[in-house]
Amino acid sequence: MIQFKTLFILLLALGWTLPIPVLGFTPDFKFCVATAAHQIEGGNFNSDWDRWEQTPGKIKQGHTARVATDSWNHLDEDVAHMKDLGIDLYRFSVEWAKIEPAPGQYRMDEIIRYRDLVRRLRAEGIESMVTLHHFTLPKWVADRGGWDWSGIPEAFENYVTRVTGVLGPDVSFWVTINEPMTVIAGGYVSDVFPPAKNNLGLIALPMANMLRAHARAYHAIHRALDADDFLPKVGFAHHLRNFDPARRSNPLDRYLARKFDEVFNWALPLATLDGRLRWNVPFLTRSKVFIPEAIGTQDFFGLNYYSRDRLRLTPFKAPFIQRETSRGADTTELGWELYPAGMSRLLYQIRSRFPGMEIHLTENGLADADDTQRIPFIREHLAVLEKHIRDGAPIRSYCHWTLNDNFEWAEGYTAHFGFYSMEPGTLRRIPRPSALWFGEMTRSVRQTGRIPQ
Ligand code: FCB
């Protein structure tokens, strides 16, 4: 007769060889919405963007963020809506220009306001992911050269130290800088963001300073908050795009797509592996700098994913570089191509370049006032995540951009990314059908581990 012990060992052995079912969305997966201070709060008068918005022609229809969604005065409503959406994590940013409106002058009341928000969310069962820089700088920093200023890494570290000292261990996730490459593309390569340099040849210095600032912030947060029973997680939120040639077999287009991928997508993230910030686009831009303090400064990979660009290079015809969408592709209200498969492509690349690193979808969303595309959009992107998670990828959260229609930078209020639209004048939040769907979806995923059909 077979002994119990033998049977047990046999079963264990079988257990090892039988595939263990992996749930797509385990109970610790976090659903999230993302916002940014300047886009929702209003009253950010000491920031470079406030000045920028006064410059004629910079923002569609002359809109400004002076009122935005007036978020502080609608907090009860917004938190109630987060509960309706069933989110476990709220990604928001704290505003440097409000916290340090003049060099070395810190406004404790502003920092405490954020601390109270974090505590309130926690009481409601919602964790916080706090972004420390989301596109805006204090005017005084911009006046000293912004990301070109050699003092910015230290100034950023000082500000971060103040904030983390007060918000402390109530925050589990810190994003140091949101989309560094969007700041570079908008403010240095083109002129849709301040400081509007419009010169690709100038990107190396601000990129190096961003990496230095990030590294200082990373170490400052860990120095201040690491404890035996608590380890905060710190990273960037990188905007990665799919760059594909407009003409599939055209060598110029292919070269261009490769170079965009090298500089826009990977130069900064890869520099956190070996400290080397490097790229080379002959005759136009190159970098070869070693920033050792940046090594190992990503506890997670924050991915903001939206779309793809098809690139066309015409060396003898201005504007030389053109960004296009795929022929026949569906696009959003802003003309961005709908391309969920692109998120999968990027996730494979992240997983191979940063093996084992925890991944957070720190932003994903679309401008869709009519709300006809949002539900399929989210469903398709979540299906991509589910596939990767089943395949073993450590993807921990999905943040949808965004809660309410808000101030969308150069687009002003003309782009509608919210689960809730805004009633003009009253700023009352009105749920779009996708908000109701998202709430039902998160509840059902929690019960079944699957996205409902
Ligand atoms: C991202 C930004 C965010 C928002 C969305 C639509 O690039 O991080 O602030 O504007 O795009």
CSV table of C-alpha atoms and ligand atoms in Angstrom, one decimal:
chain,number,residue,atom,x,y,z
A,1,MET,CA,0.0,0.0,0.0
A,2,ILE,CA,1.2,3.5,-0.8
A,3,GLN,CA,2.3,5.4,2.2
A,4,PHE,CA,0.8,8.7,3.1
A,5,LYS,CA,4.2,10.3,3.1
A,6,THR,CA,5.0,8.9,-0.4
A,7,LEU,CA,1.6,10.1,-1.7
A,8,PHE,CA,2.3,13.6,-0.2
A,9,ILE,CA,5.7,13.8,-1.9
A,10,LEU,CA,4.1,12.6,-5.1
A,11,LEU,CA,1.4,15.2,-5.0
A,12,LEU,CA,3.9,17.9,-4.2
A,13,ALA,CA,6.0,16.8,-7.2
A,14,LEU,CA,2.9,16.8,-9.4
A,15,GLY,CA,2.0,20.2,-8.0
A,16,TRP,CA,5.3,21.5,-9.2
A,17,THR,CA,4.9,20.2,-12.6
A,18,LEU,CA,1.3,21.1,-13.1
A,19,PRO,CA,0.8,24.7,-14.3
A,20,ILE,CA,-0.4,26.8,-11.4
A,21,PRO,CA,-3.2,29.1,-12.6
A,22,VAL,CA,-2.2,32.7,-12.5
A,23,LEU,CA,-5.1,35.1,-11.9
A,24,GLY,CA,-4.9,38.2,-14.1
A,25,PHE,CA,-5.8,40.8,-11.5
A,26,THR,CA,-4.9,39.5,-8.1
A,27,PRO,CA,-6.6,41.3,-5.1
A,28,ASP,CA,-3.5,43.5,-4.6
A,29,PHE,CA,-3.7,45.0,-8.1
A,30,LYS,CA,-4.6,48.7,-7.8
A,31,PHE,CA,-7.1,50.6,-9.9
A,32,CYS,CA,-6.3,54.3,-9.9
A,33,VAL,CA,-7.0,57.7,-11.3
A,34,ALA,CA,-4.3,60.2,-12.0
A,35,THR,CA,-4.4,64.0,-11.9
A,36,ALA,CA,-1.8,66.9,-11.6
A,37,ALA,CA,-2.0,69.9,-9.4
A,38,HIS,CA,-1.7,72.6,-12.0
A,39,GLN,CA,-4.4,71.0,-14.1
A,40,ILE,CA,-7.0,70.8,-11.4
A,41,GLU,CA,-6.3,73.1,-8.4
A,42,GLY,CA,-6.4,76.6,-9.8
A,43,GLY,CA,-4.6,79.6,-8.3
A,44,ASN,CA,-1.1,78.6,-9.2
A,45,PHE,CA,0.1,82.1,-9.6
A,46,ASN,CA,3.8,81.7,-8.8
A,47,SER,CA,4.4,79.1,-11.5
A,48,ASP,CA,6.1,79.5,-14.8
A,49,TRP,CA,2.9,78.1,-16.5
A,50,ASP,CA,0.8,80.9,-15.0
A,51,ARG,CA,3.1,83.3,-16.8
A,52,TRP,CA,3.1,81.2,-20.0
A,53,GLU,CA,-0.7,81.1,-20.1
A,54,GLN,CA,-0.7,84.9,-20.2
A,55,THR,CA,1.4,84.8,-23.4
A,56,PRO,CA,-1.0,85.3,-26.3
A,57,GLY,CA,-1.4,82.4,-28.7
A,58,LYS,CA,0.1,79.8,-26.4
A,59,ILE,CA,-3.1,78.1,-25.1
A,60,LYS,CA,-6.1,77.3,-27.2
A,61,GLN,CA,-8.9,79.9,-26.9
A,62,GLY,CA,-6.7,81.8,-24.5
A,63,HIS,CA,-7.7,79.5,-21.6
A,64,THR,CA,-5.8,79.6,-18.3
A,65,ALA,CA,-5.5,77.3,-15.3
A,66,ARG,CA,-6.4,80.0,-12.9
A,67,VAL,CA,-9.6,78.2,-11.8
A,68,ALA,CA,-9.1,74.8,-13.4
A,69,THR,CA,-11.4,72.3,-11.6
A,70,ASP,CA,-11.2,74.3,-8.4
A,71,SER,CA,-10.4,70.9,-6.8
A,72,TRP,CA,-9.8,72.0,-3.2
A,73,ASN,CA,-13.3,73.4,-3.0
A,74,HIS,CA,-14.8,70.2,-4.5
A,75,LEU,CA,-12.9,67.7,-2.5
A,76,ASP,CA,-15.9,65.9,-1.0
A,77,GLU,CA,-17.5,65.4,-4.3
A,78,ASP,CA,-14.3,64.2,-6.0
A,79,VAL,CA,-13.4,61.8,-3.2
A,80,ALA,CA,-17.0,60.4,-3.3
A,81,HIS,CA,-16.5,59.9,-7.1
A,82,MET,CA,-13.3,58.1,-6.5
A,83,LYS,CA,-15.2,55.7,-4.2
A,84,ASP,CA,-17.8,55.3,-6.9
A,85,LEU,CA,-15.1,54.4,-9.4
A,86,GLY,CA,-13.8,51.8,-6.9
A,87,ILE,CA,-10.2,53.0,-7.0
A,88,ASP,CA,-7.6,51.9,-4.5
A,89,LEU,CA,-4.9,54.4,-5.5
A,90,TYR,CA,-5.0,58.1,-6.3
A,91,ARG,CA,-2.1,59.6,-8.2
A,92,PHE,CA,-1.9,63.3,-7.8
A,93,SER,CA,0.9,65.9,-7.7
A,94,VAL,CA,2.0,68.5,-5.1
A,95,GLU,CA,2.8,71.9,-6.5
A,96,TRP,CA,6.4,73.2,-5.9
A,97,ALA,CA,5.4,76.7,-6.9
A,98,LYS,CA,2.8,76.8,-4.1
A,99,ILE,CA,5.0,75.1,-1.5
A,100,GLU,CA,8.1,77.2,-2.2
A,101,PRO,CA,6.9,80.4,-3.9
A,102,ALA,CA,10.2,82.2,-3.2
A,103,PRO,CA,13.6,80.6,-2.6
A,104,GLY,CA,13.8,78.9,0.8
A,105,GLN,CA,10.4,80.2,1.9
A,106,TYR,CA,8.3,77.2,2.5
A,107,ARG,CA,4.5,77.4,3.0
A,108,MET,CA,3.7,74.8,5.7
A,109,ASP,CA,0.0,75.4,5.2
A,110,GLU,CA,0.3,74.2,1.6
A,111,ILE,CA,2.2,71.1,2.6
A,112,ILE,CA,-0.2,70.3,5.4
A,113,ARG,CA,-3.1,70.6,3.0
A,114,TYR,CA,-1.6,67.8,0.9
A,115,ARG,CA,-0.8,65.8,4.1
A,116,ASP,CA,-4.5,66.1,5.1
A,117,LEU,CA,-5.5,64.9,1.7
A,118,VAL,CA,-3.3,61.8,2.0
A,119,ARG,CA,-4.8,61.1,5.4
A,120,ARG,CA,-8.3,61.6,4.3
A,121,LEU,CA,-7.8,59.2,1.4
A,122,ARG,CA,-6.2,56.7,3.6
A,123,ALA,CA,-9.3,56.8,5.9
A,124,GLU,CA,-11.4,56.1,2.8
A,125,GLY,CA,-9.2,53.1,1.9
A,126,ILE,CA,-7.4,54.9,-0.9
A,127,GLU,CA,-3.6,54.9,-1.1
A,128,SER,CA,-1.6,57.8,-2.5
A,129,MET,CA,0.9,58.0,-5.3
A,130,VAL,CA,2.5,61.5,-5.1
A,131,THR,CA,4.2,63.2,-8.0
A,132,LEU,CA,6.7,65.8,-7.0
A,133,HIS,CA,7.1,67.6,-10.4
A,134,HIS,CA,4.4,67.6,-13.0
A,135,PHE,CA,5.5,70.0,-15.7
A,136,THR,CA,5.3,73.3,-13.7
A,137,LEU,CA,8.2,75.1,-12.0
A,138,PRO,CA,8.2,78.0,-9.5
A,139,LYS,CA,8.7,81.2,-11.4
A,140,TRP,CA,11.9,81.9,-9.4
A,141,VAL,CA,13.4,78.6,-10.6
A,142,ALA,CA,12.4,79.3,-14.2
A,143,ASP,CA,14.0,82.7,-13.9
A,144,ARG,CA,17.3,81.1,-12.9
A,145,GLY,CA,17.2,78.9,-16.0
A,146,GLY,CA,14.7,76.2,-15.0
A,147,TRP,CA,16.1,72.8,-16.0
A,148,ASP,CA,19.2,74.5,-17.5
A,149,TRP,CA,20.1,75.9,-14.1
A,150,SER,CA,23.0,74.1,-12.4
A,151,GLY,CA,21.4,74.7,-9.0
A,152,ILE,CA,18.1,72.9,-9.9
A,153,PRO,CA,19.0,69.4,-8.6
A,154,GLU,CA,19.8,70.8,-5.2
A,155,ALA,CA,16.8,73.1,-5.1
A,156,PHE,CA,14.6,70.2,-6.1
A,157,GLU,CA,16.1,68.0,-3.4
A,158,ASN,CA,15.5,70.7,-0.7
A,159,TYR,CA,11.8,71.0,-1.7
A,160,VAL,CA,11.4,67.2,-1.8
A,161,THR,CA,12.9,66.9,1.6
A,162,ARG,CA,10.4,69.3,3.0
A,163,VAL,CA,7.5,67.6,1.5
A,164,THR,CA,8.5,64.1,2.4
A,165,GLY,CA,9.2,65.2,5.9
A,166,VAL,CA,5.6,66.1,6.4
A,167,LEU,CA,3.8,63.5,4.2
A,168,GLY,CA,6.1,60.8,5.4
A,169,PRO,CA,5.2,57.2,5.6
A,170,ASP,CA,1.6,57.8,4.7
A,171,VAL,CA,2.7,57.8,1.0
A,172,SER,CA,3.7,54.4,-0.5
A,173,PHE,CA,4.6,55.6,-4.0
A,174,TRP,CA,6.6,58.7,-5.1
A,175,VAL,CA,7.0,59.8,-8.7
A,176,THR,CA,9.8,62.3,-8.8
A,177,ILE,CA,9.3,63.8,-12.2
A,178,ASN,CA,6.4,63.2,-14.5
A,179,GLU,CA,7.3,62.6,-18.2
A,180,PRO,CA,10.7,64.3,-18.3
A,181,MET,CA,10.8,63.8,-22.1
A,182,THR,CA,7.5,65.6,-22.6
A,183,VAL,CA,9.0,68.6,-20.9
A,184,ILE,CA,12.0,68.3,-23.1
A,185,ALA,CA,10.0,67.7,-26.3
A,186,GLY,CA,7.5,70.5,-25.5
A,187,GLY,CA,9.9,73.1,-24.1
A,188,TYR,CA,13.2,72.4,-25.9
A,189,VAL,CA,12.6,70.7,-29.1
A,190,SER,CA,9.5,72.7,-29.8
A,191,ASP,CA,7.7,75.7,-28.3
A,192,VAL,CA,4.4,74.4,-26.9
A,193,PHE,CA,5.8,74.4,-23.3
A,194,PRO,CA,8.0,76.9,-21.6
A,195,PRO,CA,10.9,77.7,-22.0
A,196,ALA,CA,10.1,77.3,-25.7
A,197,LYS,CA,13.7,76.9,-26.9
A,198,ASN,CA,12.8,75.2,-30.1
A,199,ASN,CA,16.2,73.8,-30.5
A,200,LEU,CA,17.0,70.1,-30.5
A,201,GLY,CA,20.7,70.9,-30.0
A,202,LEU,CA,19.9,72.1,-26.5
A,203,ILE,CA,18.4,69.0,-24.8
A,204,ALA,CA,21.4,67.4,-23.2
A,205,LEU,CA,21.8,69.8,-20.3
A,206,PRO,CA,18.2,69.9,-19.1
A,207,MET,CA,18.0,66.1,-19.4
A,208,ALA,CA,21.1,65.6,-17.4
A,209,ASN,CA,19.8,68.0,-14.7
A,210,MET,CA,16.5,66.1,-14.6
A,211,LEU,CA,18.3,62.9,-14.0
A,212,ARG,CA,20.5,64.6,-11.3
A,213,ALA,CA,17.4,66.1,-9.6
A,214,HIS,CA,15.6,62.7,-9.8
A,215,ALA,CA,18.6,60.9,-8.3
A,216,ARG,CA,18.9,63.4,-5.4
A,217,ALA,CA,15.2,63.2,-4.7
A,218,TYR,CA,15.3,59.4,-4.8
A,219,HIS,CA,18.1,59.2,-2.2
A,220,ALA,CA,16.6,61.9,-0.1
A,221,ILE,CA,13.2,60.1,0.1
A,222,HIS,CA,14.9,56.8,1.1
A,223,ARG,CA,17.2,58.5,3.6
A,224,ALA,CA,14.2,60.2,5.3
A,225,LEU,CA,11.6,57.4,5.2
A,226,ASP,CA,13.2,53.9,5.0
A,227,ALA,CA,12.3,52.0,8.2
A,228,ASP,CA,12.3,48.4,9.3
A,229,ASP,CA,8.7,48.0,8.5
A,230,PHE,CA,8.3,50.5,5.6
A,231,LEU,CA,10.0,51.1,2.3
A,232,PRO,CA,8.6,53.8,0.1
A,233,LYS,CA,8.8,53.1,-3.7
A,234,VAL,CA,10.3,55.8,-5.8
A,235,GLY,CA,10.4,56.2,-9.6
A,236,PHE,CA,9.7,58.3,-12.7
A,237,ALA,CA,6.5,58.4,-14.8
A,238,HIS,CA,7.9,57.9,-18.3
A,239,HIS,CA,5.9,58.8,-21.3
A,240,LEU,CA,6.8,56.1,-23.8
A,241,ARG,CA,5.4,56.1,-27.4
A,242,ASN,CA,5.6,53.7,-30.3
A,243,PHE,CA,7.6,55.2,-33.0
A,244,ASP,CA,7.1,53.5,-36.4
A,245,PRO,CA,8.2,54.5,-39.9
A,246,ALA,CA,5.5,56.2,-42.0
A,247,ARG,CA,6.8,54.3,-45.0
A,248,ARG,CA,7.6,50.8,-43.7
A,249,SER,CA,10.6,50.1,-45.9
A,250,ASN,CA,11.9,53.6,-46.3
A,251,PRO,CA,15.4,53.7,-44.7
A,252,LEU,CA,15.1,57.4,-43.7
A,253,ASP,CA,11.8,56.9,-41.9
A,254,ARG,CA,13.1,53.8,-40.2
A,255,TYR,CA,16.2,55.6,-39.0
A,256,LEU,CA,14.1,58.4,-37.7
A,257,ALA,CA,11.9,56.1,-35.8
A,258,ARG,CA,14.9,54.3,-34.3
A,259,LYS,CA,16.4,57.6,-33.2
A,260,PHE,CA,13.2,58.8,-31.6
A,261,ASP,CA,13.0,55.6,-29.7
A,262,GLU,CA,16.6,55.8,-28.6
A,263,VAL,CA,16.4,59.4,-27.3
A,264,PHE,CA,12.7,60.0,-26.3
A,265,ASN,CA,11.9,56.5,-24.9
A,266,TRP,CA,15.0,55.0,-23.5
A,267,ALA,CA,17.9,57.4,-22.8
A,268,LEU,CA,16.7,58.5,-19.4
A,269,PRO,CA,15.3,55.2,-18.1
A,270,LEU,CA,18.4,53.2,-19.2
A,271,ALA,CA,20.6,55.8,-17.4
A,272,THR,CA,19.1,54.6,-14.1
A,273,LEU,CA,20.8,51.2,-14.8
A,274,ASP,CA,24.4,52.3,-15.4
A,275,GLY,CA,24.4,56.1,-14.8
A,276,ARG,CA,25.3,56.7,-18.4
A,277,LEU,CA,23.0,59.2,-20.1
A,278,ARG,CA,23.9,58.8,-23.8
A,279,TRP,CA,22.6,59.0,-27.3
A,280,ASN,CA,23.8,60.1,-30.6
A,281,VAL,CA,22.0,61.7,-33.5
A,282,PRO,CA,24.8,62.7,-35.8
A,283,PHE,CA,25.1,66.5,-36.4
A,284,LEU,CA,22.0,67.2,-34.3
A,285,THR,CA,22.3,66.1,-30.7
A,286,ARG,CA,24.5,63.8,-28.6
A,287,SER,CA,25.2,63.1,-25.0
A,288,LYS,CA,27.7,61.1,-23.1
A,289,VAL,CA,27.6,61.9,-19.5
A,290,PHE,CA,28.1,59.8,-16.4
A,291,ILE,CA,25.8,60.5,-13.5
A,292,PRO,CA,26.7,57.7,-11.0
A,293,GLU,CA,24.2,58.8,-8.3
A,294,ALA,CA,21.4,57.8,-10.8
A,295,ILE,CA,22.4,54.2,-10.7
A,296,GLY,CA,19.6,52.0,-9.2
A,297,THR,CA,17.2,54.9,-8.7
A,298,GLN,CA,14.0,53.3,-10.0
A,299,ASP,CA,12.1,51.1,-7.6
A,300,PHE,CA,9.4,50.8,-10.1
A,301,PHE,CA,8.9,51.6,-13.8
A,302,GLY,CA,6.1,54.2,-14.2
A,303,LEU,CA,4.7,54.0,-17.7
A,304,ASN,CA,2.4,56.7,-19.2
A,305,TYR,CA,1.0,55.2,-22.4
A,306,TYR,CA,-1.2,56.9,-24.9
A,307,SER,CA,-0.4,56.3,-28.5
A,308,ARG,CA,2.0,55.9,-31.4
A,309,ASP,CA,3.5,58.1,-34.1
A,310,ARG,CA,4.4,57.2,-37.6
A,311,LEU,CA,7.4,59.3,-38.6
A,312,ARG,CA,8.3,60.6,-42.0
A,313,LEU,CA,11.7,62.2,-42.8
A,314,THR,CA,11.9,64.5,-45.8
A,315,PRO,CA,15.4,66.0,-45.7
A,316,PHE,CA,14.8,68.4,-48.6
A,317,LYS,CA,11.3,69.5,-47.7
A,318,ALA,CA,10.3,71.5,-44.6
A,319,PRO,CA,9.2,70.7,-41.9
A,320,PHE,CA,11.6,67.7,-42.5
A,321,ILE,CA,10.0,65.6,-39.8
A,322,GLN,CA,6.3,64.7,-39.9
A,323,ARG,CA,4.3,62.8,-37.3
A,324,GLU,CA,1.4,60.9,-38.8
A,325,THR,CA,-1.2,58.3,-37.7
A,326,SER,CA,-1.6,54.9,-39.4
A,327,ARG,CA,-3.8,55.0,-42.5
A,328,GLY,CA,-7.4,54.2,-41.6
A,329,ALA,CA,-6.7,54.1,-37.9
A,330,ASP,CA,-9.3,55.3,-35.4
A,331,THR,CA,-8.2,58.4,-33.6
A,332,THR,CA,-9.3,60.3,-30.5
A,333,GLU,CA,-10.7,63.8,-30.2
A,334,LEU,CA,-7.1,65.1,-30.3
A,335,GLY,CA,-6.2,63.0,-33.4
A,336,TRP,CA,-4.2,60.5,-31.3
A,337,GLU,CA,-4.2,57.0,-32.8
A,338,LEU,CA,-6.0,54.3,-30.8
A,339,TYR,CA,-3.4,51.6,-30.5
A,340,PRO,CA,-3.6,49.3,-27.4
A,341,ALA,CA,-1.2,46.8,-29.0
A,342,GLY,CA,1.5,49.5,-28.6
A,343,MET,CA,1.2,49.2,-24.9
A,344,SER,CA,2.0,45.6,-25.1
A,345,ARG,CA,5.0,46.2,-27.3
A,346,LEU,CA,6.4,48.7,-24.8
A,347,LEU,CA,5.7,46.4,-21.9
A,348,TYR,CA,7.7,43.6,-23.5
A,349,GLN,CA,10.6,46.1,-23.9
A,350,ILE,CA,10.4,47.3,-20.3
A,351,ARG,CA,10.3,43.7,-19.1
A,352,SER,CA,13.4,42.8,-21.0
A,353,ARG,CA,15.3,45.9,-20.1
A,354,PHE,CA,14.3,46.0,-16.5
A,355,PRO,CA,13.8,42.4,-15.6
A,356,GLY,CA,11.7,41.8,-12.5
A,357,MET,CA,11.1,45.5,-11.9
A,358,GLU,CA,7.6,46.3,-10.6
A,359,ILE,CA,5.6,48.2,-13.2
A,360,HIS,CA,2.8,50.8,-12.7
A,361,LEU,CA,0.6,52.1,-15.5
A,362,THR,CA,0.9,55.7,-14.1
A,363,GLU,CA,-1.3,57.1,-16.9
A,364,ASN,CA,-3.5,55.9,-19.8
A,365,GLY,CA,-6.5,57.6,-21.2
A,366,LEU,CA,-8.0,59.5,-24.1
A,367,ALA,CA,-9.8,62.7,-25.0
A,368,ASP,CA,-13.4,61.7,-25.8
A,369,ALA,CA,-16.1,64.2,-24.9
A,370,ASP,CA,-18.9,61.9,-26.3
A,371,ASP,CA,-17.6,59.0,-24.4
A,372,THR,CA,-18.1,56.6,-27.3
A,373,GLN,CA,-14.5,55.3,-27.3
A,374,ARG,CA,-13.6,55.3,-23.6
A,375,ILE,CA,-15.1,52.0,-22.5
A,376,PRO,CA,-13.6,49.9,-25.3
A,377,PHE,CA,-10.3,51.8,-24.9
A,378,ILE,CA,-10.0,50.9,-21.3
A,379,ARG,CA,-11.2,47.4,-21.8
A,380,GLU,CA,-8.6,46.8,-24.5
A,381,HIS,CA,-5.7,48.3,-22.5
A,382,LEU,CA,-6.7,46.2,-19.5
A,383,ALA,CA,-6.8,43.1,-21.6
A,384,VAL,CA,-3.1,43.9,-22.6
A,385,LEU,CA,-2.2,44.2,-18.9
A,386,GLU,CA,-4.0,41.0,-18.0
A,387,LYS,CA,-2.1,39.1,-20.7
A,388,HIS,CA,1.2,40.4,-19.4
A,389,ILE,CA,0.3,39.7,-15.8
A,390,ARG,CA,-0.6,36.1,-16.6
A,391,ASP,CA,2.7,35.9,-18.4
A,392,GLY,CA,4.4,36.7,-15.1
A,393,ALA,CA,4.9,40.5,-15.4
A,394,PRO,CA,4.9,42.3,-12.1
A,395,ILE,CA,2.3,45.0,-13.1
A,396,ARG,CA,0.8,46.5,-10.0
A,397,SER,CA,-1.5,49.3,-10.9
A,398,TYR,CA,-3.5,51.0,-13.7
A,399,CYS,CA,-4.1,54.8,-13.4
A,400,HIS,CA,-6.6,56.2,-15.7
A,401,TRP,CA,-6.1,59.8,-16.9
A,402,THR,CA,-8.3,61.4,-15.5
A,403,LEU,CA,-11.0,62.0,-13.0
A,404,ASN,CA,-12.6,65.2,-14.3
A,405,ASP,CA,-12.2,67.2,-17.5
A,406,ASN,CA,-9.4,69.6,-16.7
A,407,PHE,CA,-6.8,72.1,-18.0
A,408,GLU,CA,-4.9,70.2,-20.7
A,409,TRP,CA,-1.9,72.4,-21.1
A,410,ALA,CA,-1.7,73.8,-24.6
A,411,GLU,CA,-5.2,72.4,-25.4
A,412,GLY,CA,-6.7,74.4,-22.5
A,413,TYR,CA,-10.2,73.0,-21.7
A,414,THR,CA,-10.8,71.8,-25.2
A,415,ALA,CA,-9.6,68.2,-24.6
A,416,HIS,CA,-11.9,66.0,-22.5
A,417,PHE,CA,-10.1,63.3,-20.7
A,418,GLY,CA,-12.4,63.0,-17.7
A,419,PHE,CA,-14.7,60.3,-16.4
A,420,TYR,CA,-16.7,63.3,-15.3
A,421,SER,CA,-17.4,66.3,-17.5
A,422,MET,CA,-17.7,69.8,-16.0
A,423,GLU,CA,-20.8,71.9,-16.1
A,424,PRO,CA,-19.7,75.2,-17.4
A,425,GLY,CA,-20.0,78.0,-14.7
A,426,THR,CA,-20.9,75.8,-11.8
A,427,LEU,CA,-18.1,73.3,-12.2
A,428,ARG,CA,-20.5,70.6,-11.1
A,429,ARG,CA,-19.1,67.2,-12.1
A,430,ILE,CA,-21.3,65.1,-14.3
A,431,PRO,CA,-20.5,61.4,-14.7
A,432,ARG,CA,-20.0,60.1,-18.2
A,433,PRO,CA,-21.4,56.5,-18.8
A,434,SER,CA,-17.8,55.2,-18.7
A,435,ALA,CA,-17.6,56.3,-15.0
A,436,LEU,CA,-20.5,54.1,-14.1
A,437,TRP,CA,-19.0,51.3,-16.2
A,438,PHE,CA,-15.6,51.7,-14.5
A,439,GLY,CA,-17.1,51.4,-11.1
A,440,GLU,CA,-18.9,48.2,-12.0
A,441,MET,CA,-15.8,46.8,-13.7
A,442,THR,CA,-13.5,47.4,-10.7
A,443,ARG,CA,-16.0,45.7,-8.4
A,444,SER,CA,-16.4,42.7,-10.6
A,445,VAL,CA,-12.6,42.3,-11.1
A,446,ARG,CA,-12.2,42.3,-7.4
A,447,GLN,CA,-14.6,39.4,-7.2
A,448,THR,CA,-13.5,37.3,-10.2
A,449,GLY,CA,-10.0,38.5,-11.1
A,450,ARG,CA,-11.2,39.0,-14.6
A,451,ILE,CA,-12.5,41.9,-16.7
A,452,PRO,CA,-16.3,41.4,-17.3
A,453,GLN,CA,-17.2,40.9,-21.0
B,1,FCB,C1,0.2,63.4,-20.3
B,1,FCB,C2,0.4,64.4,-19.1
B,1,FCB,C3,-0.8,64.7,-18.4
B,1,FCB,C4,-2.0,64.9,-19.3
B,1,FCB,C5,-2.1,63.8,-20.3
B,1,FCB,C6,-3.2,63.9,-21.3
B,1,FCB,O1,1.3,63.6,-21.2
B,1,FCB,O2,1.3,63.8,-18.2
B,1,FCB,O3,-0.6,65.8,-17.6
B,1,FCB,O4,-2.0,66.1,-19.9
B,1,FCB,O5,-0.9,63.7,-21.1
